[in-house]
Coordinates of C-alpha atoms in Angstrom, one line a residue:
X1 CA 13.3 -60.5 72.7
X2 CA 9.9 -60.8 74.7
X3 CA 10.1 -57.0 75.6
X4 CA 10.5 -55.7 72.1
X5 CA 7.7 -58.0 70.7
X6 CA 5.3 -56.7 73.6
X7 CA 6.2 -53.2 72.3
X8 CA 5.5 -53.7 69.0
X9 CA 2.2 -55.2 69.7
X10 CA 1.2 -52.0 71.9
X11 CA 2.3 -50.3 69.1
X12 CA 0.5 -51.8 66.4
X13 CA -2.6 -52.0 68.5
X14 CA -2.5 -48.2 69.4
X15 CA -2.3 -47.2 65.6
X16 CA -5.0 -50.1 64.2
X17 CA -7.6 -47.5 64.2
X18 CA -5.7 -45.2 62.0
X19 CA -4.8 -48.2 59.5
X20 CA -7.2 -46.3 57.4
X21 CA -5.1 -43.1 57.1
X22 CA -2.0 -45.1 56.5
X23 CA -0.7 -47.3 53.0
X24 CA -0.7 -51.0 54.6
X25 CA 2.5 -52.1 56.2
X26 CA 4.9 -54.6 54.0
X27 CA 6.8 -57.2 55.2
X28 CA 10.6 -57.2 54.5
X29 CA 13.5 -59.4 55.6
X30 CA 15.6 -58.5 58.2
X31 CA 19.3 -57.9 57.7
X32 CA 20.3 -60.6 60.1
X33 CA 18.0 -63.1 57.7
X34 CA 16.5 -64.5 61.1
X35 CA 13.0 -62.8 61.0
X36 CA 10.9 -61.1 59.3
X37 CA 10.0 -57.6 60.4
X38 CA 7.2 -54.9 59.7
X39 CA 8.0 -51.6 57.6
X40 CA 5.8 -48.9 58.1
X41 CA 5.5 -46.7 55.4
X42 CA 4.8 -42.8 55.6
X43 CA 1.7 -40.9 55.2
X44 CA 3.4 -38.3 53.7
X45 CA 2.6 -37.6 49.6
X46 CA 6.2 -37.0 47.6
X47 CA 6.3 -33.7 45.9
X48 CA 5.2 -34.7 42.4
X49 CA 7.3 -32.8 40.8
X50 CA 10.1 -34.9 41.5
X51 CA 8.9 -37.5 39.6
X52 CA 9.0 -35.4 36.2
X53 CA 12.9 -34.9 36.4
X54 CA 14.8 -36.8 33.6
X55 CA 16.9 -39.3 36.0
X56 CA 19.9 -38.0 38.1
X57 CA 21.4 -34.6 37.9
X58 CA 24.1 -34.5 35.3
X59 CA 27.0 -34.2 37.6
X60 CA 26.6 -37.3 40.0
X61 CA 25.3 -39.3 37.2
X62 CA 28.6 -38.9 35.4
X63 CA 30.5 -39.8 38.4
X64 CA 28.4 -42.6 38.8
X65 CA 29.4 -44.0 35.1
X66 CA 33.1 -42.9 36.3
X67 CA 33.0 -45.2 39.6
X68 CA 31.7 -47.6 37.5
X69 CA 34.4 -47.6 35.4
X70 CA 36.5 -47.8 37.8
X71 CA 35.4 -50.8 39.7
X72 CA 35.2 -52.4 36.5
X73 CA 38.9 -51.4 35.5
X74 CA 40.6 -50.4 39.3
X75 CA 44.4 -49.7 37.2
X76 CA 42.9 -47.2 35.2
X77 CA 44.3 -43.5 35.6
X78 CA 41.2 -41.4 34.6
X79 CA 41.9 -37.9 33.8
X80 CA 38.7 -35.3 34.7
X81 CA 37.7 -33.4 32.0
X82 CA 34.2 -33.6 33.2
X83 CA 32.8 -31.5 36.0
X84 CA 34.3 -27.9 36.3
X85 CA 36.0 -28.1 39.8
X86 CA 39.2 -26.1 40.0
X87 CA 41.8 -28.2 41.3
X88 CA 45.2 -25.2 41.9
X89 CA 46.4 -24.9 45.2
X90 CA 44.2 -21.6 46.9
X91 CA 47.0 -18.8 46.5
X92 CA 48.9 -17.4 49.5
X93 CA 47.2 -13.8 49.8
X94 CA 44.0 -15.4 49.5
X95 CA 44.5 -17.8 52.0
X96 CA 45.7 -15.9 54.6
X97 CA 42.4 -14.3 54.6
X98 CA 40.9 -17.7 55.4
X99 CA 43.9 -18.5 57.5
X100 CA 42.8 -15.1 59.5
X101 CA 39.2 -15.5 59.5
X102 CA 39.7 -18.4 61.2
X103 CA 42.5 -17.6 63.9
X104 CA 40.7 -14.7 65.2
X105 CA 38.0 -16.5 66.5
X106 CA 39.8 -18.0 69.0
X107 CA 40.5 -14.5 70.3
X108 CA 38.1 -12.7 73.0
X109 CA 37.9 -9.7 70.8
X110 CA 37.9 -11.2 67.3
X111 CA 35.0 -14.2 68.0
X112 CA 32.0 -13.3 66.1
X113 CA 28.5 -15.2 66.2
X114 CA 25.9 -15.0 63.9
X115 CA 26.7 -12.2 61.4
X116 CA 24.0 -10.2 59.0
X117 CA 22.3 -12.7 56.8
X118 CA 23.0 -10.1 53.8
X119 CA 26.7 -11.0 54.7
X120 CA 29.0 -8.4 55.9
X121 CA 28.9 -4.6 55.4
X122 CA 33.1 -4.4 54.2
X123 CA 32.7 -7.2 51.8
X124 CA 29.4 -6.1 50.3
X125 CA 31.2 -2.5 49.8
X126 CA 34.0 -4.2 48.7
X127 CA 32.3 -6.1 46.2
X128 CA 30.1 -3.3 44.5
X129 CA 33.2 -1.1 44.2
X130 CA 35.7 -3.5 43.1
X131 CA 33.8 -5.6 40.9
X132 CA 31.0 -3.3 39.5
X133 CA 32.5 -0.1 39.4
X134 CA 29.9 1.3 42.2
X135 CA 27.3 0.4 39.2
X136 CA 25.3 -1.0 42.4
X137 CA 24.6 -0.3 45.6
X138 CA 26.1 -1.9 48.2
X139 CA 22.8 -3.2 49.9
X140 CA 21.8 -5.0 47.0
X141 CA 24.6 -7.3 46.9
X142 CA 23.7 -10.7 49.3
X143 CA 26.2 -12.3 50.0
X144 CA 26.2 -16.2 49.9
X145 CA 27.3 -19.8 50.3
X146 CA 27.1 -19.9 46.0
X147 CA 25.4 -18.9 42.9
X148 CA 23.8 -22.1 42.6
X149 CA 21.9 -22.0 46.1
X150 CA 21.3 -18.4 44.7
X151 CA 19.7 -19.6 41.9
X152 CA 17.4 -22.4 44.1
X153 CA 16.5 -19.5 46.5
X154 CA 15.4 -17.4 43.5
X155 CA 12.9 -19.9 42.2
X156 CA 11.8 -20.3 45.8
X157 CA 10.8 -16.6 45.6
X158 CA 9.5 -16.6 42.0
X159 CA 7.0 -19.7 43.2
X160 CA 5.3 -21.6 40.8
X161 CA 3.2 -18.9 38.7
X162 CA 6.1 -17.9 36.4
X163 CA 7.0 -18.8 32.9
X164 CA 10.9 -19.4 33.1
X165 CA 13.1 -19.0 29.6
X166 CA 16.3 -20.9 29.4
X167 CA 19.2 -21.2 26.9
X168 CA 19.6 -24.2 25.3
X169 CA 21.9 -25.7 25.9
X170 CA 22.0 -24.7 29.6
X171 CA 23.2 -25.2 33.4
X172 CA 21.1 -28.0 34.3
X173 CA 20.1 -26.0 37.5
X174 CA 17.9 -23.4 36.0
X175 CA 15.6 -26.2 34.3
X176 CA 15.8 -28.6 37.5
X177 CA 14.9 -25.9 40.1
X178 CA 12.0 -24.7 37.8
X179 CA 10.4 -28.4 37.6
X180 CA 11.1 -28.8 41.9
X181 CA 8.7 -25.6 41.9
X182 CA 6.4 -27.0 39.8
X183 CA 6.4 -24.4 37.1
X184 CA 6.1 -27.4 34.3
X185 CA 4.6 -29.9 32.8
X186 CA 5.7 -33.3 32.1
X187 CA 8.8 -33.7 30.1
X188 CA 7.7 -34.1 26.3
X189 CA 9.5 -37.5 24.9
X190 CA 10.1 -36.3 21.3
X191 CA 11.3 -33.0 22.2
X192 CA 12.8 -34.0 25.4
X193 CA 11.9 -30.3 26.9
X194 CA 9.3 -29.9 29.6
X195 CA 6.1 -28.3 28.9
X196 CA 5.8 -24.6 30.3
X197 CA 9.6 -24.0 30.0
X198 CA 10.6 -21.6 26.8
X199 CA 13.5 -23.3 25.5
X200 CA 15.9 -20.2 23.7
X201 CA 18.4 -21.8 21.2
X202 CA 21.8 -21.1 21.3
X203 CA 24.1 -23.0 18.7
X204 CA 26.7 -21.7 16.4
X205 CA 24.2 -20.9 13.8
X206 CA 22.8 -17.9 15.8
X207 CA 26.3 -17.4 17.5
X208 CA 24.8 -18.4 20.6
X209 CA 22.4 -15.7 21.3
X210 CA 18.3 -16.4 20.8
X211 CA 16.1 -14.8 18.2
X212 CA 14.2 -13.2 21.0
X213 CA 11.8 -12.2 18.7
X214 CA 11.0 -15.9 17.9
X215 CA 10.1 -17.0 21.2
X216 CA 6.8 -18.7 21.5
X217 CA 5.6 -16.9 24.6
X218 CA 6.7 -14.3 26.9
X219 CA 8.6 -15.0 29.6
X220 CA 8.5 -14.0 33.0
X221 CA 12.2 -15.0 34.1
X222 CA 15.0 -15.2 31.6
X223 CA 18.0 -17.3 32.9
X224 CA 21.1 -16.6 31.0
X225 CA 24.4 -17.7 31.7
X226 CA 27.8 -15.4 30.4
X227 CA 30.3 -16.7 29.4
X228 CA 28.0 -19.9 29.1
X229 CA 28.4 -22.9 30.6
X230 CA 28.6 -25.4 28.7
X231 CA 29.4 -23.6 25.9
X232 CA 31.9 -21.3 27.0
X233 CA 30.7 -18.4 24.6
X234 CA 30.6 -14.8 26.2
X235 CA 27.9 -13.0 24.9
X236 CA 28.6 -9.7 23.2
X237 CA 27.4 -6.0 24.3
X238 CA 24.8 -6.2 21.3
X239 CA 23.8 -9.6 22.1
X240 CA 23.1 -8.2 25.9
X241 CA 21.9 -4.4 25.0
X242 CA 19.3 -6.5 23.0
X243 CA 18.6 -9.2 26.2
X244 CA 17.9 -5.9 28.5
X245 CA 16.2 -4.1 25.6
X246 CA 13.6 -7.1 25.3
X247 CA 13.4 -7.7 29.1
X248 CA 12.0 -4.3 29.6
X249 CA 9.7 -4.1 26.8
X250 CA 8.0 -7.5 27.9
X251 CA 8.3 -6.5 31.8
X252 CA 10.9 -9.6 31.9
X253 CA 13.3 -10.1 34.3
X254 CA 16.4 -11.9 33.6
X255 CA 18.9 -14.0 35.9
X256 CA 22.0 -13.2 35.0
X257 CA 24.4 -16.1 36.2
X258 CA 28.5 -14.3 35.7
X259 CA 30.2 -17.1 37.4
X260 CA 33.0 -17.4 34.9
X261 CA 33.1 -13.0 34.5
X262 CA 37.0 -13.4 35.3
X263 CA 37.5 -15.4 32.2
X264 CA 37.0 -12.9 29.7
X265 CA 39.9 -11.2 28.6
X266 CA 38.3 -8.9 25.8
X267 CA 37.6 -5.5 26.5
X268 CA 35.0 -5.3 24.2
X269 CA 32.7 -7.9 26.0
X270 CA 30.6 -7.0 29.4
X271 CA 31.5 -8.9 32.5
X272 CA 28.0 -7.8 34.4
X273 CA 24.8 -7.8 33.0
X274 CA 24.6 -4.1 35.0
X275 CA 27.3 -2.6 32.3
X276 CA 23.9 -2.3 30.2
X277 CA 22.4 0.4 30.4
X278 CA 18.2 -0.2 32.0
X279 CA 19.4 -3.4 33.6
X280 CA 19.1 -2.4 36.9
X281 CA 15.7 -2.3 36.5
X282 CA 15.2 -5.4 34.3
X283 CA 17.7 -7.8 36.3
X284 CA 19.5 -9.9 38.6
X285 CA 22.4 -11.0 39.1
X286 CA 24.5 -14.0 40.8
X287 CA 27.9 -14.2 40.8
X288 CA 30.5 -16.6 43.2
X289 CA 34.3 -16.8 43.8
X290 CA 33.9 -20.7 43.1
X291 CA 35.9 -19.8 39.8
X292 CA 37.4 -16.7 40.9
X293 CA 39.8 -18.1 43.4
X294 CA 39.5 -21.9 43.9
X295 CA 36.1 -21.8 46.4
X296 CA 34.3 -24.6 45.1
X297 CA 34.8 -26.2 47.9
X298 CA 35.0 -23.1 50.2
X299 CA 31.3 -21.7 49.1
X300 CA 31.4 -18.3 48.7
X301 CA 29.0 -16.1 46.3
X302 CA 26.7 -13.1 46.1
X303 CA 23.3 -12.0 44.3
X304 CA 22.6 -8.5 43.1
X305 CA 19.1 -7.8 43.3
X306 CA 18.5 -4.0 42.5
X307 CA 16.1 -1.8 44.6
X308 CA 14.5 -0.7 41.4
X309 CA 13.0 -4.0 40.6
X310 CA 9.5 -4.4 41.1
X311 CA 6.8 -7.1 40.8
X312 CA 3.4 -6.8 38.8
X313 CA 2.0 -5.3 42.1
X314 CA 4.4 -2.4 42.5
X315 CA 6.1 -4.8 45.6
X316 CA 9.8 -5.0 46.1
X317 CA 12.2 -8.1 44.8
X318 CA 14.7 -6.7 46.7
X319 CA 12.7 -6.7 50.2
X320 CA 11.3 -10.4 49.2
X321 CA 14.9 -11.6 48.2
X322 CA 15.8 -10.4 51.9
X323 CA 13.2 -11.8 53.4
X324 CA 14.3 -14.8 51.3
X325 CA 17.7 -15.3 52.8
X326 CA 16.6 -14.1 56.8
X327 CA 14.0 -16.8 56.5
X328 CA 16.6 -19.6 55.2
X329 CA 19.9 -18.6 55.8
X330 CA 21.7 -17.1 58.3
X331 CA 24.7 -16.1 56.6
X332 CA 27.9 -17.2 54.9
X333 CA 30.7 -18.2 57.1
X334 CA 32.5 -15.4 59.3
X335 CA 35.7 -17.1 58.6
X336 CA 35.2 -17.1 54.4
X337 CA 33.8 -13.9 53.7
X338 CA 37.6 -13.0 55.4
X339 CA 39.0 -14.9 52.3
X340 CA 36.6 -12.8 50.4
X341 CA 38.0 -9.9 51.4
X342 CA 41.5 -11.0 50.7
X343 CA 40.3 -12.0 46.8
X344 CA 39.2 -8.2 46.4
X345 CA 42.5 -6.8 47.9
X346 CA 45.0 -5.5 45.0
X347 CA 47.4 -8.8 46.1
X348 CA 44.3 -11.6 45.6
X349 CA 43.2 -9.4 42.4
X350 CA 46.9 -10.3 41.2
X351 CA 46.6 -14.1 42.0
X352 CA 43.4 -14.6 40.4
X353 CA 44.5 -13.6 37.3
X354 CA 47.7 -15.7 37.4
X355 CA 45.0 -18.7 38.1
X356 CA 42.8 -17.8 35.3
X357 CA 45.5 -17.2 33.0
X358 CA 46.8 -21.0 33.6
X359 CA 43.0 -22.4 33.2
X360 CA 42.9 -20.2 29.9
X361 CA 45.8 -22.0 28.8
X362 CA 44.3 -25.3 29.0
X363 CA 41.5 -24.3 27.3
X364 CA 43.4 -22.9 24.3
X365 CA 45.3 -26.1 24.0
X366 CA 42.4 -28.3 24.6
X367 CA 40.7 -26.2 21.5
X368 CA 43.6 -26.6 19.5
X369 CA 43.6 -30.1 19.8
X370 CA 40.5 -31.0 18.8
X371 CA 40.2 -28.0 15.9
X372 CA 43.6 -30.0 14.8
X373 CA 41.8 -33.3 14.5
X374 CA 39.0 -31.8 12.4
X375 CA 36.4 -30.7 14.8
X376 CA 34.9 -27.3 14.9
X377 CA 35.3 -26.1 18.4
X378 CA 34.0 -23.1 20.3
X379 CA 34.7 -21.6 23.6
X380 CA 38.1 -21.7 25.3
X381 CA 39.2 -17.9 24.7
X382 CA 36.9 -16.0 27.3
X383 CA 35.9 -19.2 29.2
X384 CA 37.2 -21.9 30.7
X385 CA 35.1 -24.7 28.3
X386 CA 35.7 -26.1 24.8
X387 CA 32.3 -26.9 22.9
X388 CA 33.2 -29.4 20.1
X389 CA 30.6 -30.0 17.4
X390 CA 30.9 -34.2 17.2
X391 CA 29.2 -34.1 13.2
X392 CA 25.9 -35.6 14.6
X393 CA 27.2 -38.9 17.1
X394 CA 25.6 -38.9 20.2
X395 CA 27.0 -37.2 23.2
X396 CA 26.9 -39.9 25.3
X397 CA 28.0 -42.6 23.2
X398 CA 31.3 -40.4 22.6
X399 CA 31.3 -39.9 26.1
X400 CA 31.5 -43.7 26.6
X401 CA 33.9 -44.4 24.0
X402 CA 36.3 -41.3 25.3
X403 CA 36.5 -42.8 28.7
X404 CA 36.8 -46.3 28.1
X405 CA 39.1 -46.5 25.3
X406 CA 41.2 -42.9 27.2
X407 CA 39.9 -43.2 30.2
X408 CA 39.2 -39.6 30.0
X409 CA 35.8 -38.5 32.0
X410 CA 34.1 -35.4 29.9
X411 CA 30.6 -34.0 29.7
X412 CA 27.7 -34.9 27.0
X413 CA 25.8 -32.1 25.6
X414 CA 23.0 -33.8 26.4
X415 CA 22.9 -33.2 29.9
X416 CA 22.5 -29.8 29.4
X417 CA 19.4 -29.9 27.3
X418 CA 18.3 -31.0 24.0
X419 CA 19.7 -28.4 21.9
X420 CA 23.1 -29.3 23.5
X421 CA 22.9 -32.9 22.1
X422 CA 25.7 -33.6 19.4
X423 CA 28.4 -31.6 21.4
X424 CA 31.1 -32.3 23.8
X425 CA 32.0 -30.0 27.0
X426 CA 35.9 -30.1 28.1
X427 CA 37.0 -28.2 31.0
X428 CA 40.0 -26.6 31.6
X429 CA 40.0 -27.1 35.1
X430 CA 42.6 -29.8 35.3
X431 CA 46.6 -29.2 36.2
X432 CA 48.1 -28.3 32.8
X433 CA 49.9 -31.9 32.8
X434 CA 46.6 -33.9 33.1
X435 CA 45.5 -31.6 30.1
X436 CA 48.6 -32.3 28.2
X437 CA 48.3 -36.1 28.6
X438 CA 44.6 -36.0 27.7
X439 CA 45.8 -34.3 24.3
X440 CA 47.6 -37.5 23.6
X441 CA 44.9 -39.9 24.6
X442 CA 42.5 -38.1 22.6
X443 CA 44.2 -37.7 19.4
X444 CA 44.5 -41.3 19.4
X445 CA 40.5 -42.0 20.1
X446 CA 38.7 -38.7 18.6
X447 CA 40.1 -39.7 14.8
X448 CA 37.5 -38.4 12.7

């Protein structure tokens, strides 16, 4: 006891001359409750920017109401509609991929270290062929630990300076990671959008898709997500030949986020933005097998960024978005870009449509559910979420209601900005019992 409160005397009598540099020291108690101790704060300013986010991210602040819940009520059975996790089994093809990427590495000839940060060369080949056609190249693709760290690393190399576009509603990401930069204002309390972002509509009145022509400003970046999240509408080859068409007339780029790509099932409507013709020199593109094959948890993705793109100054995206991902990353993991391999052979191909093909199924019967009740629904044919329209009642208050009197957990339209207020996201990622038991609980609490 004597020793440690010499040392904390030598200690607060070296730094007393720097008490001026410092915010003064509080007193707090102890968790023992016997003494009272000193807490030194930092002298290091917060990142402001932090401050103007609205709250929690969406996500954790829904499973935060759901834990809640379930302290409050520890016999409920709660059925996840909410957050869109897969939760089928990783298919057997696919899994011996991971199964091998990992058993070779006990071997003297099959341990690898550190492998290029772009990711492998065979699954970046792999990629461009199978999925694109050999539309790209295969040094543009990057291959990644997700779309969503994509999308963070993006910003980082935009900076600050840009004027970022959003659909709204929209993944929360985009508008989160634009504020972190510091690419905003402050949030504006009537509007409930931040200052600096151009907020695009999408609602059923413009069949998702922004009067581009209407937009306040021009935008530097264009995020746009196909088929959407939340609102699981794939956007049409119009709709997107009009997107590229406006990109390259402003000198726009857009972020083209294809993470659900495998759930559209009409021929008529584009998968990749780079089935438009001048988007490889208006665009970008991030994509992951989160959705493709079960890899939420896994963390595998890629970005396209085409050699043809170019800044203001003539520089290369592509060379910064490497420099990018060799500065911060040093690759995705040896033994899951082996299940990424598998996903691409003819066998995973096979098992990923069996898996989307079950998730589409929920989605169809979720629809029909609620378009059975008397809501108008969207979504759910060529994506794996149902939009419902809730006639003007506030998305969280339905939320509330849906999983205390159904103990169902789903998503507000709110959380995915203003224009997504009113509206209720489903997901289809459940096993199709769970969805077939929520039916019931809902028709019993979503009487209109």
């Amino acid at each position: 006891m004597m020793r440690e409160v010499a040392l904390l005397a030598v200690a607060l009598c070296a730094t007393s001359s720097l008490a001026f540099l410092t915010p003064p020291p509080r007193p707090v108690r102890s968790r023992c409750g016997v003494r009272d101790r000193v807490l030194q704060m930092s002298g290091v300013e917060r990142n402001p920017n932090f401050g103007k986010l609205m709250g929690g991210y969406l996500f954790p602040e829904i499973a935060r109401r759901r834990s809640a819940f379930l302290e409050a009520n520890p016999e409920a059975k709660i059925i996840s509609l909410g957050i869109g996790d897969t939760t089928q089994p990783i298919p057997p093809h696919i899994l011996s991929g991971l199964v091998h990427g990992a058993s070779k590495l006990g071997t003297p000839p099959g341990y690898s270290g550190y492998g290029p940060d772009q990711g492998v060369k065979d699954l970046r080949e792999k990629i461009a062929s199978t999925l694109y056609g050999n539309r790209i190249d295969p040094d543009d693709v990057f291959v990644s630990d997700g779309a969503k760290c994509d999308i963070g690393r993006l910003q980082v190399m935009f900076g600050k300076n840009v004027v970022t576009a959003v659909q709204d509603p929209s993944y929360p990401v985009y508008v989160d990671t634009a504020v972190i930069m510091g690419q905003t204002g402050l949030i504006n309390e009537q509007s409930r959008q931040f200052d600096g972002i151009v907020y695009m509509p999408c609602n059923p009145g413009n069949d998702f898709f922004p009067d581009l022509a209407a937009l306040p400003q021009r935008p530097d970046v264009i995020y746009f997500c196909s088929p959407n999240n939340p609102t699981g509408v794939a956007a049409t080859r119009p709709q997107l030949e009009a997107l590229v068409s406006y990109a390259r007339e402003q000198g726009s780029v857009i972020v083209f986020d294809a993470a659900y790509a495998p759930f559209i099932r009409d021929p008529s409507l584009p998968k990749s933005i780079f089935e438009i013709e001048g988007a490889l020199e208006c665009a970008i593109e991030v994509n992951s097998f989160s959705k493709y094959a079960g890899f939420t948890g896994v963390r595998l993705g890629w970005t396209v960024v085409p050699k043809q793109l170019k800044f203001r100054d003539g520089s290369s995206m592509h060379a910064d978005f490497n420099r990018m991902m060799s500065t911060t990353f040093n690759g995705a993991s040896n033994i899951v870009q082996d299940g990424g391999l598998a996903i691409l052979d003819k066998e995973g191909l096979a098992e990923i449509q069996t898996l989307i093909s079950y998730y589409l199924a929920n989605a169809a019967k979720l629809r029909a559910t609620v378009e059975a009740m008397g809501y108008k629904a969207y979504g759910g044919d060529n994506g794996p979420y149902v939009y419902v329209d809730l006639g003007g009642k506030s998305s969280w208050d339905v939320f509330s209601e849906i999983l205390e009197k159904a103990q169902i957990v789903t998503t507000p339209g709110a959380g995915f900005g203003p224009g997504g207020e009113g509206f209720l996201r489903l997901s289809a990622f459940a096993s199709k019992e769970n969805v077939d038991e929520a039916c019931e609980r809902l028709q019993k609490v979503m009487v209109k």
